[in-house]
Amino acid sequence: FTLPAKPIVFTFDDGYDDVFIYAAPLLKQYGFIGSFAVVTHFPATHDGTNTYATWEQIVDAQKQGMEIVSHSQTHFDATRAKYNTEFKIAELTGAKKDLLDHGIETNIFIYPYGHYNSEYQSLVAEAGYKLALTTAYGKYVDPNNLLSTPRIRVHGNQDFEKLKELVLY
């Protein structure tokens, strides 16, 4: 598998149903693949403002060629002192198991809220993840530092011209 000279990876955090209803089919229609980060204890729940995808939608997206990656079990902020090491490890390994229980294997993690520190990065690696994405701004991936990979955030109210401005090299 060879990447193009200037690849773009489309990532979608949290597992809301709208990305599986609208983004996944649109990406497929145009020959693209998206990476969808799922909070594994949230499928088919409603938090008052958003509805999360069902496992059926998630598995169907994977079968259609989309990539499903881990975003923890409960979308907790691992940099907060109230979470101990055992809890963090359980969240990381539990999310991998939850995905595997649905036939989805991944070694990619997206930090909830984009928050991470060196201790959490070590736990992410210990849990078997090889790549972890942040919300830190950046256009380039450092192959020597894959556990703090930056991204470019695009918000729903930004038009195509803004997208081009953000991603053009």
Short mmCIF file of N, CA and C in Angstrom, two decimals:
data_model
loop_
_atom_site.label_atom_id
_atom_site.label_comp_id
_atom_site.label_asym_id
_atom_site.label_seq_id
_atom_site.Cartn_x
_atom_site.Cartn_y
_atom_site.Cartn_z
N PHE A 1 0.85 -1.19 0.00
CA PHE A 1 0.00 0.00 0.00
C PHE A 1 0.89 1.24 0.00
N THR A 2 0.70 2.11 -0.96
CA THR A 2 1.49 3.33 -1.08
C THR A 2 0.58 4.53 -0.95
N LEU A 3 1.00 5.47 -0.11
CA LEU A 3 0.24 6.70 0.05
C LEU A 3 0.54 7.66 -1.09
N PRO A 4 -0.41 8.51 -1.43
CA PRO A 4 -0.11 9.56 -2.42
C PRO A 4 0.89 10.56 -1.83
N ALA A 5 1.43 11.41 -2.68
CA ALA A 5 2.45 12.38 -2.25
C ALA A 5 1.94 13.30 -1.13
N LYS A 6 0.70 13.71 -1.19
CA LYS A 6 0.13 14.60 -0.18
C LYS A 6 -1.20 14.03 0.31
N PRO A 7 -1.13 13.00 1.13
CA PRO A 7 -2.38 12.35 1.56
C PRO A 7 -3.16 13.20 2.55
N ILE A 8 -4.46 13.00 2.54
CA ILE A 8 -5.36 13.62 3.52
C ILE A 8 -6.14 12.48 4.16
N VAL A 9 -6.19 12.50 5.49
CA VAL A 9 -6.96 11.49 6.22
C VAL A 9 -8.15 12.20 6.86
N PHE A 10 -9.33 11.70 6.57
CA PHE A 10 -10.56 12.26 7.15
C PHE A 10 -10.85 11.51 8.45
N THR A 11 -10.87 12.22 9.57
CA THR A 11 -11.17 11.59 10.86
C THR A 11 -12.42 12.22 11.46
N PHE A 12 -13.19 11.37 12.12
CA PHE A 12 -14.44 11.81 12.73
C PHE A 12 -14.47 11.25 14.15
N ASP A 13 -14.55 12.12 15.12
CA ASP A 13 -14.48 11.70 16.53
C ASP A 13 -15.86 11.47 17.13
N ASP A 14 -15.91 10.59 18.09
CA ASP A 14 -17.02 10.37 19.03
C ASP A 14 -18.04 9.33 18.62
N GLY A 15 -18.27 9.10 17.34
CA GLY A 15 -19.21 8.07 16.93
C GLY A 15 -20.65 8.52 16.84
N TYR A 16 -20.87 9.81 16.59
CA TYR A 16 -22.25 10.28 16.40
C TYR A 16 -22.86 9.65 15.16
N ASP A 17 -24.15 9.43 15.20
CA ASP A 17 -24.80 8.75 14.08
C ASP A 17 -24.76 9.56 12.78
N ASP A 18 -24.72 10.88 12.87
CA ASP A 18 -24.77 11.68 11.64
C ASP A 18 -23.57 11.41 10.72
N VAL A 19 -22.41 11.11 11.28
CA VAL A 19 -21.27 10.84 10.41
C VAL A 19 -21.41 9.51 9.69
N PHE A 20 -22.11 8.58 10.31
CA PHE A 20 -22.35 7.29 9.66
C PHE A 20 -23.49 7.40 8.64
N ILE A 21 -24.42 8.30 8.90
CA ILE A 21 -25.55 8.50 7.98
C ILE A 21 -25.13 9.33 6.76
N TYR A 22 -24.33 10.38 6.97
CA TYR A 22 -24.01 11.31 5.89
C TYR A 22 -22.57 11.20 5.39
N ALA A 23 -21.59 11.25 6.29
CA ALA A 23 -20.19 11.31 5.85
C ALA A 23 -19.72 9.99 5.23
N ALA A 24 -19.99 8.87 5.88
CA ALA A 24 -19.49 7.59 5.37
C ALA A 24 -19.98 7.31 3.94
N PRO A 25 -21.28 7.43 3.66
CA PRO A 25 -21.72 7.18 2.28
C PRO A 25 -21.13 8.18 1.27
N LEU A 26 -20.99 9.42 1.67
CA LEU A 26 -20.43 10.43 0.78
C LEU A 26 -18.95 10.14 0.48
N LEU A 27 -18.20 9.77 1.52
CA LEU A 27 -16.80 9.41 1.30
C LEU A 27 -16.72 8.23 0.34
N LYS A 28 -17.53 7.23 0.57
CA LYS A 28 -17.52 6.04 -0.29
C LYS A 28 -17.88 6.42 -1.73
N GLN A 29 -18.88 7.27 -1.89
CA GLN A 29 -19.31 7.69 -3.23
C GLN A 29 -18.16 8.29 -4.02
N TYR A 30 -17.28 9.03 -3.34
CA TYR A 30 -16.18 9.70 -4.03
C TYR A 30 -14.86 8.94 -3.93
N GLY A 31 -14.92 7.71 -3.44
CA GLY A 31 -13.73 6.87 -3.41
C GLY A 31 -12.76 7.16 -2.28
N PHE A 32 -13.25 7.76 -1.21
CA PHE A 32 -12.40 8.06 -0.05
C PHE A 32 -12.73 7.11 1.10
N ILE A 33 -11.82 7.06 2.04
CA ILE A 33 -12.01 6.30 3.27
C ILE A 33 -11.93 7.27 4.43
N GLY A 34 -12.79 7.10 5.41
CA GLY A 34 -12.74 7.91 6.62
C GLY A 34 -12.35 7.04 7.80
N SER A 35 -11.77 7.68 8.79
CA SER A 35 -11.44 7.02 10.05
C SER A 35 -12.41 7.53 11.10
N PHE A 36 -13.19 6.63 11.67
CA PHE A 36 -14.26 6.98 12.60
C PHE A 36 -13.89 6.49 13.99
N ALA A 37 -13.67 7.43 14.91
CA ALA A 37 -13.28 7.11 16.28
C ALA A 37 -14.53 6.91 17.12
N VAL A 38 -14.66 5.72 17.71
CA VAL A 38 -15.86 5.35 18.43
C VAL A 38 -15.58 5.27 19.93
N VAL A 39 -16.46 5.89 20.71
CA VAL A 39 -16.47 5.73 22.17
C VAL A 39 -17.31 4.49 22.41
N THR A 40 -16.68 3.41 22.85
CA THR A 40 -17.33 2.10 22.76
C THR A 40 -18.48 1.85 23.74
N HIS A 41 -18.65 2.68 24.74
CA HIS A 41 -19.80 2.52 25.63
C HIS A 41 -20.96 3.44 25.23
N PHE A 42 -20.82 4.17 24.14
CA PHE A 42 -21.84 5.12 23.73
C PHE A 42 -22.76 4.68 22.59
N PRO A 43 -22.44 3.66 21.80
CA PRO A 43 -23.33 3.35 20.69
C PRO A 43 -24.80 3.23 21.11
N ALA A 44 -25.64 3.86 20.29
CA ALA A 44 -27.10 3.83 20.44
C ALA A 44 -27.59 4.52 21.71
N THR A 45 -26.84 5.52 22.19
CA THR A 45 -27.33 6.32 23.31
C THR A 45 -27.55 7.75 22.84
N HIS A 46 -28.24 8.51 23.64
CA HIS A 46 -28.55 9.89 23.32
C HIS A 46 -28.13 10.73 24.53
N ASP A 47 -27.29 11.75 24.30
CA ASP A 47 -26.79 12.54 25.42
C ASP A 47 -27.51 13.87 25.61
N GLY A 48 -28.67 14.03 24.98
CA GLY A 48 -29.42 15.27 25.12
C GLY A 48 -29.27 16.19 23.92
N THR A 49 -28.11 16.15 23.28
CA THR A 49 -27.90 16.98 22.09
C THR A 49 -27.51 16.15 20.88
N ASN A 50 -26.93 14.98 21.11
CA ASN A 50 -26.45 14.14 20.02
C ASN A 50 -26.90 12.70 20.20
N THR A 51 -27.05 12.02 19.10
CA THR A 51 -27.36 10.60 19.11
C THR A 51 -26.15 9.86 18.56
N TYR A 52 -25.76 8.83 19.26
CA TYR A 52 -24.61 8.04 18.82
C TYR A 52 -25.06 6.93 17.89
N ALA A 53 -24.15 6.51 17.03
CA ALA A 53 -24.44 5.44 16.08
C ALA A 53 -24.69 4.13 16.82
N THR A 54 -25.37 3.24 16.15
CA THR A 54 -25.55 1.89 16.67
C THR A 54 -24.34 1.05 16.26
N TRP A 55 -24.17 -0.07 16.93
CA TRP A 55 -23.10 -0.98 16.52
C TRP A 55 -23.34 -1.46 15.09
N GLU A 56 -24.59 -1.62 14.72
CA GLU A 56 -24.90 -2.05 13.36
C GLU A 56 -24.39 -1.03 12.34
N GLN A 57 -24.59 0.26 12.60
CA GLN A 57 -24.09 1.30 11.71
C GLN A 57 -22.56 1.30 11.66
N ILE A 58 -21.95 1.11 12.81
CA ILE A 58 -20.48 1.12 12.89
C ILE A 58 -19.89 -0.05 12.11
N VAL A 59 -20.41 -1.24 12.35
CA VAL A 59 -19.92 -2.43 11.66
C VAL A 59 -20.19 -2.33 10.16
N ASP A 60 -21.35 -1.80 9.77
CA ASP A 60 -21.68 -1.64 8.36
C ASP A 60 -20.69 -0.68 7.69
N ALA A 61 -20.33 0.40 8.36
CA ALA A 61 -19.36 1.34 7.79
C ALA A 61 -18.02 0.65 7.57
N GLN A 62 -17.62 -0.18 8.52
CA GLN A 62 -16.36 -0.90 8.34
C GLN A 62 -16.45 -1.85 7.15
N LYS A 63 -17.56 -2.54 7.03
CA LYS A 63 -17.74 -3.46 5.90
C LYS A 63 -17.73 -2.72 4.57
N GLN A 64 -18.10 -1.43 4.59
CA GLN A 64 -18.10 -0.63 3.36
C GLN A 64 -16.74 0.01 3.10
N GLY A 65 -15.74 -0.33 3.92
CA GLY A 65 -14.38 0.15 3.69
C GLY A 65 -13.91 1.27 4.59
N MET A 66 -14.76 1.74 5.49
CA MET A 66 -14.35 2.79 6.42
C MET A 66 -13.51 2.17 7.55
N GLU A 67 -12.66 2.99 8.13
CA GLU A 67 -11.80 2.54 9.22
C GLU A 67 -12.43 2.95 10.55
N ILE A 68 -12.53 2.00 11.47
CA ILE A 68 -13.07 2.26 12.79
C ILE A 68 -11.90 2.19 13.76
N VAL A 69 -11.75 3.24 14.57
CA VAL A 69 -10.64 3.30 15.52
C VAL A 69 -11.16 3.60 16.92
N SER A 70 -10.29 3.47 17.90
CA SER A 70 -10.68 3.61 19.30
C SER A 70 -10.63 5.05 19.78
N HIS A 71 -11.61 5.38 20.63
CA HIS A 71 -11.69 6.72 21.24
C HIS A 71 -12.02 6.58 22.73
N SER A 72 -11.65 5.43 23.31
CA SER A 72 -11.86 5.05 24.71
C SER A 72 -13.24 4.43 24.90
N GLN A 73 -13.54 4.02 26.12
CA GLN A 73 -14.85 3.46 26.41
C GLN A 73 -15.85 4.53 26.81
N THR A 74 -15.37 5.57 27.54
CA THR A 74 -16.32 6.55 28.11
C THR A 74 -15.97 8.00 27.81
N HIS A 75 -15.00 8.24 26.92
CA HIS A 75 -14.62 9.61 26.54
C HIS A 75 -14.18 10.43 27.75
N PHE A 76 -13.29 9.87 28.53
CA PHE A 76 -12.79 10.56 29.72
C PHE A 76 -11.52 11.33 29.38
N ASP A 77 -11.19 12.31 30.19
CA ASP A 77 -9.98 13.12 30.01
C ASP A 77 -8.87 12.53 30.87
N ALA A 78 -7.99 11.77 30.25
CA ALA A 78 -6.94 11.05 30.97
C ALA A 78 -5.92 11.94 31.64
N THR A 79 -5.91 13.23 31.34
CA THR A 79 -4.94 14.12 31.98
C THR A 79 -5.44 14.63 33.34
N ARG A 80 -6.69 14.33 33.68
CA ARG A 80 -7.24 14.77 34.97
C ARG A 80 -6.77 13.84 36.07
N ALA A 81 -6.39 14.41 37.19
CA ALA A 81 -5.81 13.66 38.31
C ALA A 81 -6.76 12.63 38.91
N LYS A 82 -8.05 12.80 38.72
CA LYS A 82 -9.01 11.89 39.35
C LYS A 82 -8.98 10.49 38.76
N TYR A 83 -8.34 10.29 37.61
CA TYR A 83 -8.27 8.98 36.98
C TYR A 83 -6.94 8.32 37.27
N ASN A 84 -6.98 7.14 37.89
CA ASN A 84 -5.73 6.45 38.20
C ASN A 84 -5.27 5.59 37.02
N THR A 85 -4.07 5.07 37.13
CA THR A 85 -3.46 4.30 36.06
C THR A 85 -4.30 3.08 35.70
N GLU A 86 -4.81 2.39 36.70
CA GLU A 86 -5.60 1.19 36.44
C GLU A 86 -6.85 1.52 35.61
N PHE A 87 -7.50 2.62 35.94
CA PHE A 87 -8.68 3.04 35.18
C PHE A 87 -8.30 3.33 33.74
N LYS A 88 -7.20 4.05 33.54
CA LYS A 88 -6.77 4.41 32.19
C LYS A 88 -6.47 3.16 31.36
N ILE A 89 -5.76 2.20 31.96
CA ILE A 89 -5.43 0.97 31.25
C ILE A 89 -6.72 0.20 30.91
N ALA A 90 -7.63 0.14 31.88
CA ALA A 90 -8.90 -0.57 31.64
C ALA A 90 -9.68 0.08 30.50
N GLU A 91 -9.68 1.40 30.42
CA GLU A 91 -10.38 2.11 29.33
C GLU A 91 -9.74 1.79 27.98
N LEU A 92 -8.42 1.81 27.93
CA LEU A 92 -7.71 1.58 26.67
C LEU A 92 -7.87 0.15 26.19
N THR A 93 -7.64 -0.81 27.08
CA THR A 93 -7.75 -2.21 26.69
C THR A 93 -9.21 -2.61 26.52
N GLY A 94 -10.08 -2.06 27.35
CA GLY A 94 -11.51 -2.35 27.22
C GLY A 94 -12.08 -1.88 25.90
N ALA A 95 -11.67 -0.71 25.46
CA ALA A 95 -12.15 -0.19 24.17
C ALA A 95 -11.70 -1.08 23.02
N LYS A 96 -10.44 -1.54 23.08
CA LYS A 96 -9.96 -2.46 22.05
C LYS A 96 -10.78 -3.74 22.04
N LYS A 97 -11.08 -4.26 23.24
CA LYS A 97 -11.87 -5.48 23.35
C LYS A 97 -13.30 -5.26 22.86
N ASP A 98 -13.90 -4.14 23.23
CA ASP A 98 -15.26 -3.83 22.77
C ASP A 98 -15.32 -3.82 21.24
N LEU A 99 -14.34 -3.20 20.62
CA LEU A 99 -14.29 -3.16 19.16
C LEU A 99 -14.09 -4.57 18.59
N LEU A 100 -13.16 -5.32 19.17
CA LEU A 100 -12.88 -6.67 18.71
C LEU A 100 -14.11 -7.57 18.85
N ASP A 101 -14.88 -7.36 19.91
CA ASP A 101 -16.12 -8.13 20.10
C ASP A 101 -17.11 -7.90 18.95
N HIS A 102 -16.92 -6.81 18.22
CA HIS A 102 -17.77 -6.50 17.06
C HIS A 102 -17.02 -6.71 15.74
N GLY A 103 -15.91 -7.46 15.82
CA GLY A 103 -15.17 -7.80 14.62
C GLY A 103 -14.27 -6.71 14.09
N ILE A 104 -13.95 -5.73 14.93
CA ILE A 104 -13.14 -4.59 14.51
C ILE A 104 -11.82 -4.61 15.27
N GLU A 105 -10.74 -4.72 14.53
CA GLU A 105 -9.41 -4.71 15.13
C GLU A 105 -8.73 -3.39 14.78
N THR A 106 -8.14 -2.75 15.78
CA THR A 106 -7.45 -1.48 15.51
C THR A 106 -6.24 -1.33 16.42
N ASN A 107 -5.27 -0.61 15.94
CA ASN A 107 -4.14 -0.19 16.78
C ASN A 107 -3.99 1.33 16.71
N ILE A 108 -5.10 2.00 16.42
CA ILE A 108 -5.14 3.46 16.33
C ILE A 108 -6.06 4.00 17.42
N PHE A 109 -5.60 5.05 18.08
CA PHE A 109 -6.35 5.66 19.18
C PHE A 109 -6.43 7.16 18.93
N ILE A 110 -7.59 7.73 19.20
CA ILE A 110 -7.74 9.19 19.15
C ILE A 110 -8.04 9.66 20.56
N TYR A 111 -7.18 10.53 21.09
CA TYR A 111 -7.33 11.01 22.47
C TYR A 111 -8.63 11.79 22.64
N PRO A 112 -9.48 11.39 23.61
CA PRO A 112 -10.67 12.20 23.88
C PRO A 112 -10.26 13.63 24.26
N TYR A 113 -10.95 14.59 23.71
CA TYR A 113 -10.67 16.02 23.87
C TYR A 113 -9.30 16.40 23.30
N GLY A 114 -8.58 15.46 22.75
CA GLY A 114 -7.22 15.71 22.27
C GLY A 114 -6.21 15.80 23.39
N HIS A 115 -6.62 15.50 24.62
CA HIS A 115 -5.75 15.66 25.78
C HIS A 115 -4.89 14.42 26.01
N TYR A 116 -3.62 14.66 26.24
CA TYR A 116 -2.68 13.57 26.51
C TYR A 116 -1.47 14.16 27.22
N ASN A 117 -0.68 13.28 27.80
CA ASN A 117 0.60 13.64 28.38
C ASN A 117 1.53 12.44 28.21
N SER A 118 2.78 12.57 28.64
CA SER A 118 3.74 11.49 28.40
C SER A 118 3.34 10.20 29.10
N GLU A 119 2.78 10.31 30.30
CA GLU A 119 2.35 9.10 31.02
C GLU A 119 1.24 8.39 30.24
N TYR A 120 0.28 9.15 29.75
CA TYR A 120 -0.81 8.55 29.00
C TYR A 120 -0.32 7.96 27.68
N GLN A 121 0.60 8.64 27.03
CA GLN A 121 1.17 8.10 25.79
C GLN A 121 1.79 6.73 26.05
N SER A 122 2.49 6.59 27.17
CA SER A 122 3.11 5.30 27.51
C SER A 122 2.05 4.22 27.70
N LEU A 123 0.95 4.57 28.35
CA LEU A 123 -0.13 3.61 28.56
C LEU A 123 -0.81 3.24 27.24
N VAL A 124 -0.95 4.21 26.36
CA VAL A 124 -1.52 3.96 25.04
C VAL A 124 -0.65 2.94 24.29
N ALA A 125 0.66 3.14 24.34
CA ALA A 125 1.59 2.20 23.70
C ALA A 125 1.51 0.83 24.37
N GLU A 126 1.48 0.81 25.69
CA GLU A 126 1.39 -0.45 26.44
C GLU A 126 0.12 -1.23 26.08
N ALA A 127 -0.96 -0.53 25.78
CA ALA A 127 -2.22 -1.16 25.41
C ALA A 127 -2.20 -1.68 23.96
N GLY A 128 -1.13 -1.43 23.23
CA GLY A 128 -0.99 -1.97 21.89
C GLY A 128 -1.32 -1.04 20.75
N TYR A 129 -1.54 0.23 21.06
CA TYR A 129 -1.81 1.19 20.00
C TYR A 129 -0.48 1.65 19.40
N LYS A 130 -0.43 1.79 18.09
CA LYS A 130 0.79 2.20 17.38
C LYS A 130 0.74 3.65 16.93
N LEU A 131 -0.49 4.19 16.81
CA LEU A 131 -0.69 5.56 16.34
C LEU A 131 -1.77 6.18 17.21
N ALA A 132 -1.53 7.42 17.65
CA ALA A 132 -2.54 8.13 18.44
C ALA A 132 -2.61 9.56 17.93
N LEU A 133 -3.84 10.03 17.73
CA LEU A 133 -4.06 11.36 17.18
C LEU A 133 -4.53 12.33 18.25
N THR A 134 -4.07 13.56 18.11
CA THR A 134 -4.39 14.65 19.03
C THR A 134 -5.31 15.64 18.33
N THR A 135 -5.58 16.75 18.99
CA THR A 135 -6.24 17.86 18.32
C THR A 135 -5.25 19.00 18.11
N ALA A 136 -3.98 18.76 18.37
CA ALA A 136 -2.95 19.76 18.11
C ALA A 136 -2.89 20.02 16.61
N TYR A 137 -2.75 21.28 16.23
CA TYR A 137 -2.72 21.64 14.82
C TYR A 137 -1.41 21.17 14.19
N GLY A 138 -1.53 20.56 13.03
CA GLY A 138 -0.34 20.18 12.29
C GLY A 138 -0.71 19.48 11.01
N LYS A 139 0.13 19.68 9.99
CA LYS A 139 -0.11 19.07 8.68
C LYS A 139 0.79 17.88 8.42
N TYR A 140 1.78 17.66 9.25
CA TYR A 140 2.77 16.64 8.97
C TYR A 140 2.86 15.63 10.11
N VAL A 141 3.05 14.37 9.74
CA VAL A 141 3.20 13.30 10.71
C VAL A 141 4.68 13.03 10.90
N ASP A 142 5.11 13.01 12.15
CA ASP A 142 6.49 12.68 12.50
C ASP A 142 6.55 11.17 12.73
N PRO A 143 7.20 10.42 11.85
CA PRO A 143 7.24 8.97 12.01
C PRO A 143 7.93 8.51 13.29
N ASN A 144 8.69 9.40 13.92
CA ASN A 144 9.36 9.07 15.18
C ASN A 144 8.51 9.41 16.39
N ASN A 145 7.33 9.98 16.18
CA ASN A 145 6.48 10.39 17.29
C ASN A 145 5.01 10.15 16.94
N LEU A 146 4.67 8.90 16.67
CA LEU A 146 3.34 8.56 16.19
C LEU A 146 2.26 8.61 17.27
N LEU A 147 2.66 8.72 18.54
CA LEU A 147 1.67 8.76 19.61
C LEU A 147 1.21 10.17 19.95
N SER A 148 1.64 11.14 19.16
CA SER A 148 1.12 12.51 19.32
C SER A 148 0.96 13.14 17.93
N THR A 149 0.26 12.44 17.08
CA THR A 149 0.05 12.88 15.70
C THR A 149 -0.94 14.04 15.66
N PRO A 150 -0.56 15.14 15.03
CA PRO A 150 -1.45 16.31 14.96
C PRO A 150 -2.50 16.14 13.86
N ARG A 151 -3.47 17.03 13.88
CA ARG A 151 -4.52 17.05 12.85
C ARG A 151 -4.89 18.49 12.55
N ILE A 152 -5.69 18.67 11.53
CA ILE A 152 -6.27 19.98 11.23
C ILE A 152 -7.76 19.85 11.48
N ARG A 153 -8.28 20.67 12.38
CA ARG A 153 -9.69 20.61 12.71
C ARG A 153 -10.51 21.39 11.69
N VAL A 154 -11.57 20.78 11.23
CA VAL A 154 -12.52 21.42 10.33
C VAL A 154 -13.87 21.35 11.02
N HIS A 155 -14.50 22.47 11.18
CA HIS A 155 -15.77 22.54 11.88
C HIS A 155 -16.93 22.54 10.88
N GLY A 156 -18.09 22.11 11.33
CA GLY A 156 -19.26 21.97 10.47
C GLY A 156 -19.73 23.24 9.80
N ASN A 157 -19.39 24.38 10.36
CA ASN A 157 -19.84 25.64 9.77
C ASN A 157 -18.83 26.21 8.76
N GLN A 158 -17.76 25.46 8.49
CA GLN A 158 -16.76 25.94 7.54
C GLN A 158 -17.08 25.41 6.14
N ASP A 159 -16.97 26.28 5.15
CA ASP A 159 -17.29 25.88 3.79
C ASP A 159 -16.08 25.27 3.09
N PHE A 160 -16.29 24.86 1.84
CA PHE A 160 -15.24 24.19 1.09
C PHE A 160 -14.02 25.08 0.88
N GLU A 161 -14.24 26.38 0.68
CA GLU A 161 -13.10 27.30 0.50
C GLU A 161 -12.22 27.32 1.75
N LYS A 162 -12.84 27.30 2.92
CA LYS A 162 -12.08 27.27 4.17
C LYS A 162 -11.33 25.95 4.30
N LEU A 163 -11.95 24.87 3.91
CA LEU A 163 -11.29 23.57 3.93
C LEU A 163 -10.04 23.59 3.05
N LYS A 164 -10.17 24.09 1.85
CA LYS A 164 -9.01 24.18 0.95
C LYS A 164 -7.90 25.03 1.57
N GLU A 165 -8.27 26.13 2.18
CA GLU A 165 -7.30 27.03 2.82
C GLU A 165 -6.57 26.28 3.94
N LEU A 166 -7.28 25.49 4.70
CA LEU A 166 -6.68 24.78 5.82
C LEU A 166 -5.73 23.66 5.40
N VAL A 167 -6.07 22.94 4.34
CA VAL A 167 -5.30 21.75 4.02
C VAL A 167 -4.28 21.93 2.90
N LEU A 168 -4.37 22.98 2.11
CA LEU A 168 -3.39 23.14 1.04
C LEU A 168 -2.01 23.36 1.61
N TYR A 169 -1.06 22.75 0.98
CA TYR A 169 0.33 22.80 1.45
C TYR A 169 1.01 24.05 0.96
#
